[in-house]
Every structure is written in structure tokens, then in C-alpha cells.
Coordinates of C-alpha atoms and ligand atoms in Angstrom, one line a residue:
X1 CA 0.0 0.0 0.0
X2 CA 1.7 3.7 -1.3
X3 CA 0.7 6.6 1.2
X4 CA -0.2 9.4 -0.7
X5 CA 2.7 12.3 -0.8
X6 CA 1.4 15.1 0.7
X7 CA 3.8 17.1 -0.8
X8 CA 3.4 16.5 -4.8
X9 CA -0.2 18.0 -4.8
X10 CA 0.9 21.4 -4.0
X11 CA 3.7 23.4 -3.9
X12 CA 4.2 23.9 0.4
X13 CA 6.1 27.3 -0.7
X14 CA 3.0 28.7 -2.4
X15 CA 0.6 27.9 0.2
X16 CA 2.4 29.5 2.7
X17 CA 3.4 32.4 0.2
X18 CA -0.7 32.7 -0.3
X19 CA -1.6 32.2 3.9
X20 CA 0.9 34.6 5.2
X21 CA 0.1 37.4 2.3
X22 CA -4.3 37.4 3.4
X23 CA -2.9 37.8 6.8
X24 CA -1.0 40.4 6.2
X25 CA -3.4 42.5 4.1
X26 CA -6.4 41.7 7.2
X27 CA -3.8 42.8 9.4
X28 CA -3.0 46.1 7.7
X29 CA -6.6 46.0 6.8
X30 CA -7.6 45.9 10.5
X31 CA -4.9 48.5 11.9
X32 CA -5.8 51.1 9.5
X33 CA -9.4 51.0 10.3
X34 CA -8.8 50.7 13.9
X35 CA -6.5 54.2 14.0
X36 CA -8.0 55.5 11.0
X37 CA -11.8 55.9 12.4
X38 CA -11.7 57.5 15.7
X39 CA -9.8 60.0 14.5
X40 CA -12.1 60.6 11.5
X41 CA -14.5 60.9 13.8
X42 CA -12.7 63.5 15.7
X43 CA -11.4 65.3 13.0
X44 CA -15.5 65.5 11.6
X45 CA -16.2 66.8 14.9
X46 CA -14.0 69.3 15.0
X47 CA -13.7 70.6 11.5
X48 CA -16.9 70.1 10.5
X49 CA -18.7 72.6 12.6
X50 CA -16.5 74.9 10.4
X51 CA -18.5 73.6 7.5
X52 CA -15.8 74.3 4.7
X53 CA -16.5 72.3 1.4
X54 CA -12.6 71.2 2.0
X55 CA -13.1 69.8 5.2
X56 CA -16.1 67.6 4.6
X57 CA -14.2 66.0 1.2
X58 CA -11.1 65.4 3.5
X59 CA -13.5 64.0 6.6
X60 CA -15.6 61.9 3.8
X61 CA -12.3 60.5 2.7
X62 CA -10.8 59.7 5.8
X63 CA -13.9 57.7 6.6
X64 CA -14.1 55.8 3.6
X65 CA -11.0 53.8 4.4
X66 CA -13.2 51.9 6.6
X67 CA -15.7 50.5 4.1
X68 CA -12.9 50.1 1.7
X69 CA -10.8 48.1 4.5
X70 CA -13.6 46.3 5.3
X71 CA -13.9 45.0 1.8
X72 CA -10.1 44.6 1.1
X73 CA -10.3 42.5 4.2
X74 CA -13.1 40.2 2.8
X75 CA -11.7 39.7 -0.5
X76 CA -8.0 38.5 1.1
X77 CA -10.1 36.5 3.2
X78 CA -11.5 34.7 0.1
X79 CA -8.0 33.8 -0.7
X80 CA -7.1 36.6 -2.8
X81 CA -4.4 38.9 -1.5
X82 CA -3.0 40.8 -4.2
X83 CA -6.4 42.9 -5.6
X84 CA -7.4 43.4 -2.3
X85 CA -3.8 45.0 -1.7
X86 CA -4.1 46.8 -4.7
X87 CA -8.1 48.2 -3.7
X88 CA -6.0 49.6 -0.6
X89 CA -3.1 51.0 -1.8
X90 CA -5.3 52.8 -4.6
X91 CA -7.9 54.2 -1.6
X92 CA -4.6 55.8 -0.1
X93 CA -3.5 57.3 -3.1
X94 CA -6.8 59.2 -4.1
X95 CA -6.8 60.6 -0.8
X96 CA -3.5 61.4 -1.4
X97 CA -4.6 63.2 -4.8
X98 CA -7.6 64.6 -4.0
X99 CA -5.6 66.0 -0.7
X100 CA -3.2 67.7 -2.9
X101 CA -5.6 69.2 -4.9
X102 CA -7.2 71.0 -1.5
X103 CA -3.7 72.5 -0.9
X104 CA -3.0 76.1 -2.3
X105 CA 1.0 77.6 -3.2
X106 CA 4.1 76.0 -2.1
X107 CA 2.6 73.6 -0.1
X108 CA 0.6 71.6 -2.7
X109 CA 4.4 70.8 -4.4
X110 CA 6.2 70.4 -0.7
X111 CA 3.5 68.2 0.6
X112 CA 3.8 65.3 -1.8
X113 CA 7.2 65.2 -2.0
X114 CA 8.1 65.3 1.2
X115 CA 5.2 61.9 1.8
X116 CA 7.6 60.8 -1.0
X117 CA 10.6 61.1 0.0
X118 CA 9.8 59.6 3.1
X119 CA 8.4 56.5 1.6
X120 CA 11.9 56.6 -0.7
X121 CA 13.6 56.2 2.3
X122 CA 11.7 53.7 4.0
X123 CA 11.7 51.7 1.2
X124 CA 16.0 52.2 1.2
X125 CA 16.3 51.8 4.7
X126 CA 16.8 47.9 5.9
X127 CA 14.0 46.7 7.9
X128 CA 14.9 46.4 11.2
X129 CA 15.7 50.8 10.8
X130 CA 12.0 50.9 9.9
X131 CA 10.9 52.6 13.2
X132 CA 13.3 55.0 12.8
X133 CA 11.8 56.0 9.9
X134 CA 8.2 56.0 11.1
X135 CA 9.3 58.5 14.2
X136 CA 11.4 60.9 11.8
X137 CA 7.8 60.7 10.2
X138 CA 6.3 61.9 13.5
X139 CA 8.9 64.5 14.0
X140 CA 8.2 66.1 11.1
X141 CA 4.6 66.0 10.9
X142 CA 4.7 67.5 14.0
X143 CA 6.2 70.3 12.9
X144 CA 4.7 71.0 10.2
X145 CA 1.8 70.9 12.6
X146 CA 2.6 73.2 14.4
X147 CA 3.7 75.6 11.8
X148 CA 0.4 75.1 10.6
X149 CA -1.7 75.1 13.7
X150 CA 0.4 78.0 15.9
X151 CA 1.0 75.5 18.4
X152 CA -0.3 71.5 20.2
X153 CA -3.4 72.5 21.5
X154 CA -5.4 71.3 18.4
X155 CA -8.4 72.5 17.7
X156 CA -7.4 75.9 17.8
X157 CA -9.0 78.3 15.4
X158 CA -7.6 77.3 11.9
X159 CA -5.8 79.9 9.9
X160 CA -7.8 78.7 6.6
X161 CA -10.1 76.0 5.2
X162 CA -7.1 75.1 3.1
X163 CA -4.7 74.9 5.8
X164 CA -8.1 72.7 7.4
X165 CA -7.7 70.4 4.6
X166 CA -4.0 70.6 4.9
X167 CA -3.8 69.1 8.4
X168 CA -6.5 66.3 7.9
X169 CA -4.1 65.0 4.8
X170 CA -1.1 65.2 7.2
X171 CA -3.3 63.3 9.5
X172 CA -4.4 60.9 7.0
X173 CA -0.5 60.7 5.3
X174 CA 0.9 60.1 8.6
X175 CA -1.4 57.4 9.3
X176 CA -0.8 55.7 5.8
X177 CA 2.7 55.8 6.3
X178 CA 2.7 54.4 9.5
X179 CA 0.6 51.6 8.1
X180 CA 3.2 51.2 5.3
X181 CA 6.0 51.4 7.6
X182 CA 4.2 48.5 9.6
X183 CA 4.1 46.9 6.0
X184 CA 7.3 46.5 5.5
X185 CA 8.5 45.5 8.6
X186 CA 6.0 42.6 8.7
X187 CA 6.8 42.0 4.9
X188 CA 10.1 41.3 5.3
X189 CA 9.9 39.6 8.9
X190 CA 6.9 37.3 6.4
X191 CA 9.7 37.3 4.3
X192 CA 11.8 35.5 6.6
X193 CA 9.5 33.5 8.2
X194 CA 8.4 31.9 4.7
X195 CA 12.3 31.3 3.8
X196 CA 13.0 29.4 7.1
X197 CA 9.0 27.5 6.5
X198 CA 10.0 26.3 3.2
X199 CA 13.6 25.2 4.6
X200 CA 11.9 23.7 7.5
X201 CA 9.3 21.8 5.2
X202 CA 12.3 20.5 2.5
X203 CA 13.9 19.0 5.7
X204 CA 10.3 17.1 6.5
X205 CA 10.2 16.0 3.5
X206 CA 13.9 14.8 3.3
X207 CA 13.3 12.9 6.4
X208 CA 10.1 11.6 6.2
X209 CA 11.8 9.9 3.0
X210 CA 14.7 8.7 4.7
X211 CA 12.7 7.5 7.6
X212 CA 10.1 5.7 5.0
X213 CA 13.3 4.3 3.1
X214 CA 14.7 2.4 6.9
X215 CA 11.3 1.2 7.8
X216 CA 10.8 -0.5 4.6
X217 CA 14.6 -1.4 4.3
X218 CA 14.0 -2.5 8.1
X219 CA 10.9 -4.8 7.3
X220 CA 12.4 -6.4 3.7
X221 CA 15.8 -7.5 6.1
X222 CA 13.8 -8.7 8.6
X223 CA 12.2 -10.8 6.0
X224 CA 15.6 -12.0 4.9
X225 CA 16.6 -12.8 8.2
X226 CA 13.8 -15.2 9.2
X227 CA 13.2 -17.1 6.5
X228 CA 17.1 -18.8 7.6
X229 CA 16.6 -18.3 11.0
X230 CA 13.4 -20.5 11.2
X231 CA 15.4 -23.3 9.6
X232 CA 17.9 -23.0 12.0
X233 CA 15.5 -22.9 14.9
X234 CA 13.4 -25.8 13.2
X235 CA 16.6 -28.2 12.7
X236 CA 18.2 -27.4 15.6
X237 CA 15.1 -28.1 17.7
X238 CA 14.7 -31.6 15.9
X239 CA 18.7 -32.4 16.5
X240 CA 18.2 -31.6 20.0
X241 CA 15.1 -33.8 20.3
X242 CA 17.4 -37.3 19.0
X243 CA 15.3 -37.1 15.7
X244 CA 19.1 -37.4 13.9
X245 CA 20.4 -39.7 15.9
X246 CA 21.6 -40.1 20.2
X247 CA 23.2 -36.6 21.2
X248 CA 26.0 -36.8 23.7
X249 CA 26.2 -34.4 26.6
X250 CA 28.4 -32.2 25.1
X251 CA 26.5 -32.0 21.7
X252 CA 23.5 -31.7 23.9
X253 CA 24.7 -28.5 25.7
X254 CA 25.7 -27.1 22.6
X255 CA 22.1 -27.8 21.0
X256 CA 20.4 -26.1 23.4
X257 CA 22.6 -22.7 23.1
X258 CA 21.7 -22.9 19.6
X259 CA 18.3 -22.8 19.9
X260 CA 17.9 -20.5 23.2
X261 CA 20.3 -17.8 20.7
X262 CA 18.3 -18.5 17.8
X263 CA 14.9 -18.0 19.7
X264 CA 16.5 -14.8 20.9
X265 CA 17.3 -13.9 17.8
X266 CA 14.0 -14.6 16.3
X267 CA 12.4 -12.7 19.4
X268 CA 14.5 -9.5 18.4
X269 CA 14.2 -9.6 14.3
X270 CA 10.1 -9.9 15.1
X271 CA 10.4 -6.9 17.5
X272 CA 12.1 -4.9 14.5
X273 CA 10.0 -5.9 12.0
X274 CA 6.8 -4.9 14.1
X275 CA 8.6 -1.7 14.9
X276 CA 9.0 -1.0 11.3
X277 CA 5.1 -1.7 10.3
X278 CA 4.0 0.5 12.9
X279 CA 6.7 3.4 11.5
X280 CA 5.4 2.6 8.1
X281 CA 1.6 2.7 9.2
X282 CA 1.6 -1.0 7.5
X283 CA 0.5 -2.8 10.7
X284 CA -2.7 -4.2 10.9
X285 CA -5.1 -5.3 13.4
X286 CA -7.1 -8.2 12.9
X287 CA -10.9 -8.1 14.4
X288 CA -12.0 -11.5 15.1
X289 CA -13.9 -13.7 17.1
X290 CA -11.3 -15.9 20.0
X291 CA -11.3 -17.4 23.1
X292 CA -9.7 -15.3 25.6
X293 CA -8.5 -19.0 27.6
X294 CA -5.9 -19.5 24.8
X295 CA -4.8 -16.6 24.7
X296 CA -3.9 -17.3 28.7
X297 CA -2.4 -20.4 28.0
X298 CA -0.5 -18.9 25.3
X299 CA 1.2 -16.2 27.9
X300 CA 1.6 -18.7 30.3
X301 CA 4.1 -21.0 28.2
X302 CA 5.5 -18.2 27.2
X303 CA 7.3 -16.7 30.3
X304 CA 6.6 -19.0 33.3
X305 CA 9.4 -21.3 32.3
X306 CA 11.7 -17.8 33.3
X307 CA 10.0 -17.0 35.7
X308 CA 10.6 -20.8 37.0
X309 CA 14.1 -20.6 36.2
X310 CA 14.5 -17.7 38.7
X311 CA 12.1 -19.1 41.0
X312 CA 9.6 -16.5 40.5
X313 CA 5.8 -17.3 41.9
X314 CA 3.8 -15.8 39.2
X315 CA -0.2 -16.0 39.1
X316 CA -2.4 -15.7 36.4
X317 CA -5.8 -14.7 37.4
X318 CA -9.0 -14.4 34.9
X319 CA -12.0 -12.9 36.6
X320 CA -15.1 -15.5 36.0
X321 CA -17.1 -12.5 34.9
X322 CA -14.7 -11.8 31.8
X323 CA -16.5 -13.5 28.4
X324 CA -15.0 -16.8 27.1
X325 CA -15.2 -15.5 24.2
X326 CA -14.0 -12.0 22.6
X327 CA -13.8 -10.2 19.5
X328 CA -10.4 -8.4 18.2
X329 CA -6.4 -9.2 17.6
X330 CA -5.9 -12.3 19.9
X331 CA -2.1 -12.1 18.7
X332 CA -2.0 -9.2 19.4
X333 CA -3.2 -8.9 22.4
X334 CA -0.9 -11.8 23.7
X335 CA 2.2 -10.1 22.6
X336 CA 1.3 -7.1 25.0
X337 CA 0.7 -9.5 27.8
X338 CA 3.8 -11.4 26.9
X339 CA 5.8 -8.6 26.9
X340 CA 4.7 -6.7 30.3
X341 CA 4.9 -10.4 32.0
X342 CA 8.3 -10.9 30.6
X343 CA 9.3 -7.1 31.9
X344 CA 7.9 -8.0 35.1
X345 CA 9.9 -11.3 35.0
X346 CA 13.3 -10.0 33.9
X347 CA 12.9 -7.1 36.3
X348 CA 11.9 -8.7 39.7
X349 CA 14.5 -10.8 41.7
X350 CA 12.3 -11.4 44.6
X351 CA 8.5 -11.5 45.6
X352 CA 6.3 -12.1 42.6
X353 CA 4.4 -11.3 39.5
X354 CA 1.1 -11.2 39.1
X355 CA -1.2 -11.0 36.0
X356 CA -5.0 -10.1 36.6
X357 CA -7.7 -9.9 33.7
X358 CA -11.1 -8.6 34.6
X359 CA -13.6 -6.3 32.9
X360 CA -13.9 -2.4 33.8
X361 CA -17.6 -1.3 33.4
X362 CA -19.6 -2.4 30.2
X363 CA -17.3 -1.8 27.7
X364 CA -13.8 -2.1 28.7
X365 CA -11.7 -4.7 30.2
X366 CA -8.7 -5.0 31.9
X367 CA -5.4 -6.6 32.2
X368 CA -3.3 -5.6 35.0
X369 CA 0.4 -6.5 35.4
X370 CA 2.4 -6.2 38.4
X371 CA 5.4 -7.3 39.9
X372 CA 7.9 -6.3 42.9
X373 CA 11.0 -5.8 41.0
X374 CA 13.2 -3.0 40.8
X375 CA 10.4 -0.3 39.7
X376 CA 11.2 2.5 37.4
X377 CA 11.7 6.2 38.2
X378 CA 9.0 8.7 37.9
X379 CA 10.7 11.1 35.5
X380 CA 11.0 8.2 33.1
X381 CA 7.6 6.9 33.2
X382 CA 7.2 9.2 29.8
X383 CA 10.7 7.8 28.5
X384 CA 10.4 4.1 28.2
X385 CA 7.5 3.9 26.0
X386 CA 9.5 5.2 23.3
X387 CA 11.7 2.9 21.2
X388 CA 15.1 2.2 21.8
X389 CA 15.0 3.5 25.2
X390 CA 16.5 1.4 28.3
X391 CA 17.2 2.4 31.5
X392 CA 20.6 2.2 33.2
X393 CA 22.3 -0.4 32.9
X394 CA 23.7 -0.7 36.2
X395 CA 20.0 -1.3 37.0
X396 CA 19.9 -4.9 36.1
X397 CA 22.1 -7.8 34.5
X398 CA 19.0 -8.9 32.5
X399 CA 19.0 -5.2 31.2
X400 CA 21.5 -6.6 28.4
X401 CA 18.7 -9.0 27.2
X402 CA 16.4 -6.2 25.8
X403 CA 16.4 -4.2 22.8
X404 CA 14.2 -1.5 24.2
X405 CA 11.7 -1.9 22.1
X406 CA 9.3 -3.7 23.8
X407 CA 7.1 -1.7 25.6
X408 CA 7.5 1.4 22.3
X409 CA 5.5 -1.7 20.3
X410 CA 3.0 -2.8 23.3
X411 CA 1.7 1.2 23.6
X412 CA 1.5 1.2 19.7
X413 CA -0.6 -2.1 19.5
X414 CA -2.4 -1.4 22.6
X415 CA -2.8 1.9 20.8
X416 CA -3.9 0.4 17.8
X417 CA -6.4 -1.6 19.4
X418 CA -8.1 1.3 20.5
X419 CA -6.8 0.9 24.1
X420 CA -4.9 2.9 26.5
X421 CA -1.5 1.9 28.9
X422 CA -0.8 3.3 32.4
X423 CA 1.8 2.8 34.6
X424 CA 2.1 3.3 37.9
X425 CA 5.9 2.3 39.9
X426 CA 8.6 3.0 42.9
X427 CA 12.0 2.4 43.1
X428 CA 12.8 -0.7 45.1
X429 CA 8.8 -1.7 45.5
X430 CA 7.6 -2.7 42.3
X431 CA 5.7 -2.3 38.8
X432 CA 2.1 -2.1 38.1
X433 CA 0.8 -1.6 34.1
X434 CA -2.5 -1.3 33.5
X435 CA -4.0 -1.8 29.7
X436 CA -7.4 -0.8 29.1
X437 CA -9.0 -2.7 25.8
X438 CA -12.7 -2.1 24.1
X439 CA -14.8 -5.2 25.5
X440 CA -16.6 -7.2 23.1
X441 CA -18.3 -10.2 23.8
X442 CA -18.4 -13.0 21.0
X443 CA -19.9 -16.0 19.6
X444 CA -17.5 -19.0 20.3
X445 CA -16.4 -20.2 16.8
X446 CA -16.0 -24.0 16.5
X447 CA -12.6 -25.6 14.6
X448 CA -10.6 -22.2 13.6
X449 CA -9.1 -21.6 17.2
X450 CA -5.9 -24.0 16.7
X451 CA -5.2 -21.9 13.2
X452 CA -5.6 -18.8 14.4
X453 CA -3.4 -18.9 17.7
X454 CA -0.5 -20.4 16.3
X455 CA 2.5 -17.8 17.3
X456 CA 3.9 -16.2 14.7
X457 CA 7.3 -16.6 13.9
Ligands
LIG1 P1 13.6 -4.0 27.0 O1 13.7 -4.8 25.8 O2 14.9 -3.3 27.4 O3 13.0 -4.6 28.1 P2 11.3 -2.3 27.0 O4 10.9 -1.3 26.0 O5 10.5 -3.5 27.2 O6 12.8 -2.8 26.6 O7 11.5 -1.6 28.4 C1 12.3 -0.4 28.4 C2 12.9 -0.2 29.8 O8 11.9 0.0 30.8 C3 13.7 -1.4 30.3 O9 15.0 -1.4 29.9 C4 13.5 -1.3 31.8 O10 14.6 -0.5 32.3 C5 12.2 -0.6 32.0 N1 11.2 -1.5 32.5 C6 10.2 -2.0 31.7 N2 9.4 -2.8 32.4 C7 9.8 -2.8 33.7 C8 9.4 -3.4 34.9 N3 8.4 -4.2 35.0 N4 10.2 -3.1 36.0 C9 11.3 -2.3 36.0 N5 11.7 -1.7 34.8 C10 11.0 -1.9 33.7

């Protein structure tokens, strides 16, 4: 099964490009008309009362940018950045016209040059100078202010309907420029963010691929490796039960570290190869009808002859309310079991394990695993779920044994089966996992059992 590439479709550049540049229109869109109207507002109070034809054009302008924000704002919004840009930038430039127009004598030359030559400037200057630029702005507003005006307490009595008209444009100018000013600043900071995106999303990509590329050179090794590995194991097995011939003592020792390495071997190479499907997505979970009694026994050949070997007392318990019968991934479901008892094995010199099933509520059920072995610090409760990840050695001998892998696959495939894993341990007392699964009761199925639980190798 190919997994779509979510990166052919569309260039990731582009859609960033597009999603930063409404952004940054709305945003402009929204400062404008947030500075823009109260001041309108109080520049129609003000001016208008002196009722000059010049004043109520430059207050009717003013005002406008609001609607015209407003839609500018809802056409970026439908994905389409540059015309409502453009519908802005226009808006400010017939105020700036029509402002120009108002202005009488020197003025109506100096006024446009000097909005000009600061936006020359600002466009020269590198970005992070841009405030520098926006309070020069100020400071010369300002001043022409109060040249204009006589002075800061504004409203005064204005000298002329012109020179009226001639501070709301300086008003308005001001205002536009600090809104290009903010512009560029957030253009080129855009700028940098979309670079360092794109950069960041090649990387994804490049190790997505190369992480794809070891799970599925991962799972076509692992392939390689068992298919001689299971003859070893199956000869080896056979030599050591006489089916060649008597075995002397010697040749019977030997044997059996043959097939306890090859098992181990085999027990590793499956751990990989699961590791790999889950990495890959390619694991799947079987939903079927079986009994939940072989999957016990199945557990129990599996690690009491360790836990004998140490002298272990282990318990399996199955509450006599849990169904006979249940419907999921029986394998599954006894390779998490195996795997927490076998934890709870290698990690517990004295006391005992103890594995209880039972059902939690109406739809859950629940196996609990516990032992009083060396327990695992709090701070890496988080820690050893993921793969690859052991402890300190120095905590146990048997420590050498694992791969670290074990309990990364028993969260996925507990995850998988739509279940959840808890932990709960002390140094020095003991370890208790809890895995929750979805109960579901099922019809016992006649015949298909033996099939079906056979382990896989
Ligand atoms: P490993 O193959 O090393 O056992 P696991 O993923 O199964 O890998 O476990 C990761 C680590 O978690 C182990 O190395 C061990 O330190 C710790 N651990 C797991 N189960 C137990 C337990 N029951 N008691 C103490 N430590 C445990």
C-alpha cells in the first residue's frame, strides 16, 4: 500500500506564500481601520462645525477607508491577497490626490514630495531601521503641525479652510505611512519566516523519506533474516530432540545454546519488523472472534518457564465474569501481555508477578500486570515507552537482554487496538501496568481456534 505524498499535490512554498500574504493584508486592513476611524470621527467633529467644502471632502475620505478596509479584508479573506492590496493601496493614493488638490501655493508641491521622499527612504532603509523611519515621520509631521496650527493644542482656530484640509491630509499621510511602515517591517519579517518554513518543510520531506526508506529497508531485512533463521531454529530443535540420531552431553549443551540464541534472535528480528510496520503505518489489526482462555495459556508457556528458572511465583488470574469468548487481535493482544509479563519477569529478583484480567464497566476490560522488582523512576515513566530507550544499565544484568523496544510496540498495538497503557511504579517496591482494551463479547467459533493462535514466527 503507497501513502499518498502530501507534498506533490501542492507546492508547500505557495501555500504559505498565499496564507501569510491574506494575513498580512487583514492585518493592515484591521490597523488602518482601527486608528484610522476614531480619529475621522474627531477630525468631523471638529472641522466640520466649520463647515468648509474642503473639510467635509477630506473627513468623507478619511472615513471611507473603513468600508474600503472592510472589503479589502473580505476579499484577502477569500483567498485573494493581491487585488485586495491593490483596492488599498489605490484608496490611499486618491486621498492622497484629492488632498493635494485641497492644498493652495508651495505647499501643494512640498506636501507630496516630502510623503515621497519619506516613503523613498523607508523603502531604502533595511528593515529592522524601519521605526526610525516612522518616528522621523512623526517628527516632522509634527512640525509642520505646528507651523500650521500656531502650536499642540489642536483644535485651535484654523488659519484657513485650506490649511483645514491641509492638516487632515497630514493626518491621514501620517497614518498611511505608518501603516506602510508596519508593512514592511511585517513583509520582510513574512519574508523570513516563509524562507526558514520552506527550509523547514524540505527537511520534513527529506526525512520523512529517509525515515520511509529504513522502515521498509528494516521490514524487507527482517524478511531476509527469518526465513534462515526459522530453519535454524526448526533443525536445531529436531537435533536436539534425537530425531538425527543419540546426542551426547556435550553436543546436547551445545544444541540447546543454539536454539535459546536463535529464539532470541528470532524474538528480536520480530520486535524490528513490528517496529518497522508501525513506523510505516503497515501494521494491521485483525478483528476477530477468540477465546480469551488461549490466549492465557499462550502467555503462560510463554514466560513462566523464566520465571521458574528464577524461581519467580507468578499468578495468572482471569475474573469468572470476563466473556469466554472476545472479539479483536488475539495475537496481538498476547504479545502485549507477553511482553509486560516478561518485563515483570526479567525485572523482579524477589517477591512475585502477578497478571489479573477482569472487565472495567460495560465496555472495557482490563489486564493488570504487576510485579515487585526493581520499579522505574517517575521522570522516566514518559521515557520508556519510546523505542530504543532502556534504562541504566547498572539497574539490572537482564538489562543486556532487551532491545528497548518492547514496551514502544505494546503502547503502539495497545494503541492500535483502540486501548490505552498506564503505569504506575517505585523504586525498590515494584511495577504495576494497566491496559485498558474495548470489550466485546463474541460468539465461540467451532474448529478455527488451533489456526488462528498459532504464534507467529
Ligand atoms: P527492554 O527490551 O529493554 O525490556 P522495554 O521497552 O520492554 O525494553 O523496556 C524499556 C525499559 O523499561 C527497560 O529497559 C527497563 O529499564 C524498564 N522497564 C520495563 N518494564 C519494567 C518493569 N516491570 N520493572 C522495571 N523496569 C522496567
Amino acid at each position: 500500500m503507497k501513502r499518498p505524498d502530501p507534498f506533490v499535490t501542492r507546492s508547500p512554498y505557495e501555500e504559505i506564500r498565499i496564507a501569510r500574504r491574506i494575513r498580512l493584508v487583514i492585518g493592515v486592513c484591521n490597523i488602518s481601520m482601527l486608528i484610522v476611524i476614531p480619529i475621522a470621527i474627531a477630525a468631523g467633529f471638529i472641522l466640520l462645525p466649520l463647515k468648509t467644502a474642503y473639510s467635509l471632502l477630506a473627513f468623507c475620505l478619511c472615513f471611507g477607508i473603513a468600508p474600503i478596509g472592510f472589503l479589502a479584508k473580505k476579499i484577502a479573506q477569500r483567498g485573494h491577497p493581491d487585488p485586495a492590496s491593490y483596492i488599498f493601496i489605490i484608496y490611499l493614493l486618491i486621498i492622497l490626490g484629492v488632498n493635494t488638490l485641497l492644498l493652495s501655493g508651495l505647499m501643494r508641491i512640498l506636501a507630496p514630495m516630502f510623503i515621497l521622499l519619506i516613503v523613498i527612504t523607508g523603502l531604502m532603509m533595511k528593515p529592522n531601521r524601519n521605526y526610525l523611519i516612522a518616528i522621523l515621520a512623526t517628527v516632522i509631521y509634527i512640525g509642520i503641525r505646528i507651523l500650521t496650527t500656531g502650536g499642540y493644542e489642536f483644535p485651535i482656530e484654523l488659519p484657513s479652510a485650506s490649511m483645514d484640509a491641509f492638516v487632515i491630509f497630514l493626518e491621514v499621510m501620517a497614518l498611511a505611512f505608518v501603516a506602510f511602515i508596519n508593512v514592511l517591517s511585517i513583509r520582510d519579517l513574512e519574508r523570513a519566516l516563509e524562507d526558514a518554513t520552506y527550509e523547514q518543510v524540505q527537511l520534513n520531506r527529506a526525512l520523512q523519506q529517509a525515515s520511509d526508506r529504513k522502515s521498509q529497508f528494516t521490514a524487507r531485512t527482517s524478511h531476509e533474516l527469518r526465513t534462515p533463521l526459522s530453519a535454524i531454529l526448526a533443525f536445531s530443535d529436531l537435533a536436539l530432540r534425537g530425531t538425527y540420531g543419540p546426542l551426547n552431553e556435550k553436543l546436547q549443551n551445545a544444541m540447546q545454546h543454539v536454539v535459546n540464541s536463535a529464539r532470541h534472535l528470532n524474538n528480536v528480528i520480530n520486535d524490528l519488523l513490528d517496529l518497522s510496520k508501525i513506523e510505516a503505518g503497515l501494521l494491521e489489526i485483525v478483528d476477530e472472534p477468540y477465546e480469551l482462555a488461549e490466549v492465557v495459556k499462550t502467555v503462560k508457556s510463554s514466560f513462566l518457564p523464566m520465571a521458574e528458572m528464577k524461581d519467580l511465583p507468578c499468578e495468572v488470574w482471569v475474573s469468572p465474569e470476563m466473556p469466554a469468548w472476545l472479539k479483536g487481535d488475539s495475537e496481538r493482544v498476547t504479545q502485549v501481555i507477553v511482553n509486560l509479563a516478561g518485563n515483570a519477569v526479567k525485572f523482579t529478583e524477589q517477591g512475585r508477578v502477578e497478571i489479573r484480567i477482569e472487565p472495567m464497566g460495560r465496555s472495557k476490560w482490563l489486564i493488570r500486570v504487576r510485579d515487585t522488582g526493581i520499579g522505574i523512576p517517575e521522570d522516566q515513566f514518559k521515557d520508556i515507552f519510546e523505542a530504543y530507550r532502556q534504562l541504566g544499565k547498572s539497574r539490572s544484568d537482564s538489562i543486556a537482554q532487551g532491545t528497548g523496544l518492547g514496551l514502544a510496540i505494546t503502547r503502539n498495538l495497545v494503541q492500535l487496538m483502540g486501548g490505552e497503557i498506564d503505569l504506575e511504579s517505585e523504586l525498590g517496591v515494584g511495577t504495576t501496568f494497566e491496559v485498558t482494551l474495548p470489550l466485546r463479547a463474541a460468539k465461540p467459533v467451532e474448529n478455527k481456534v488451533e489456526d488462528r493462535l498459532e504464534p507467529a514466527t
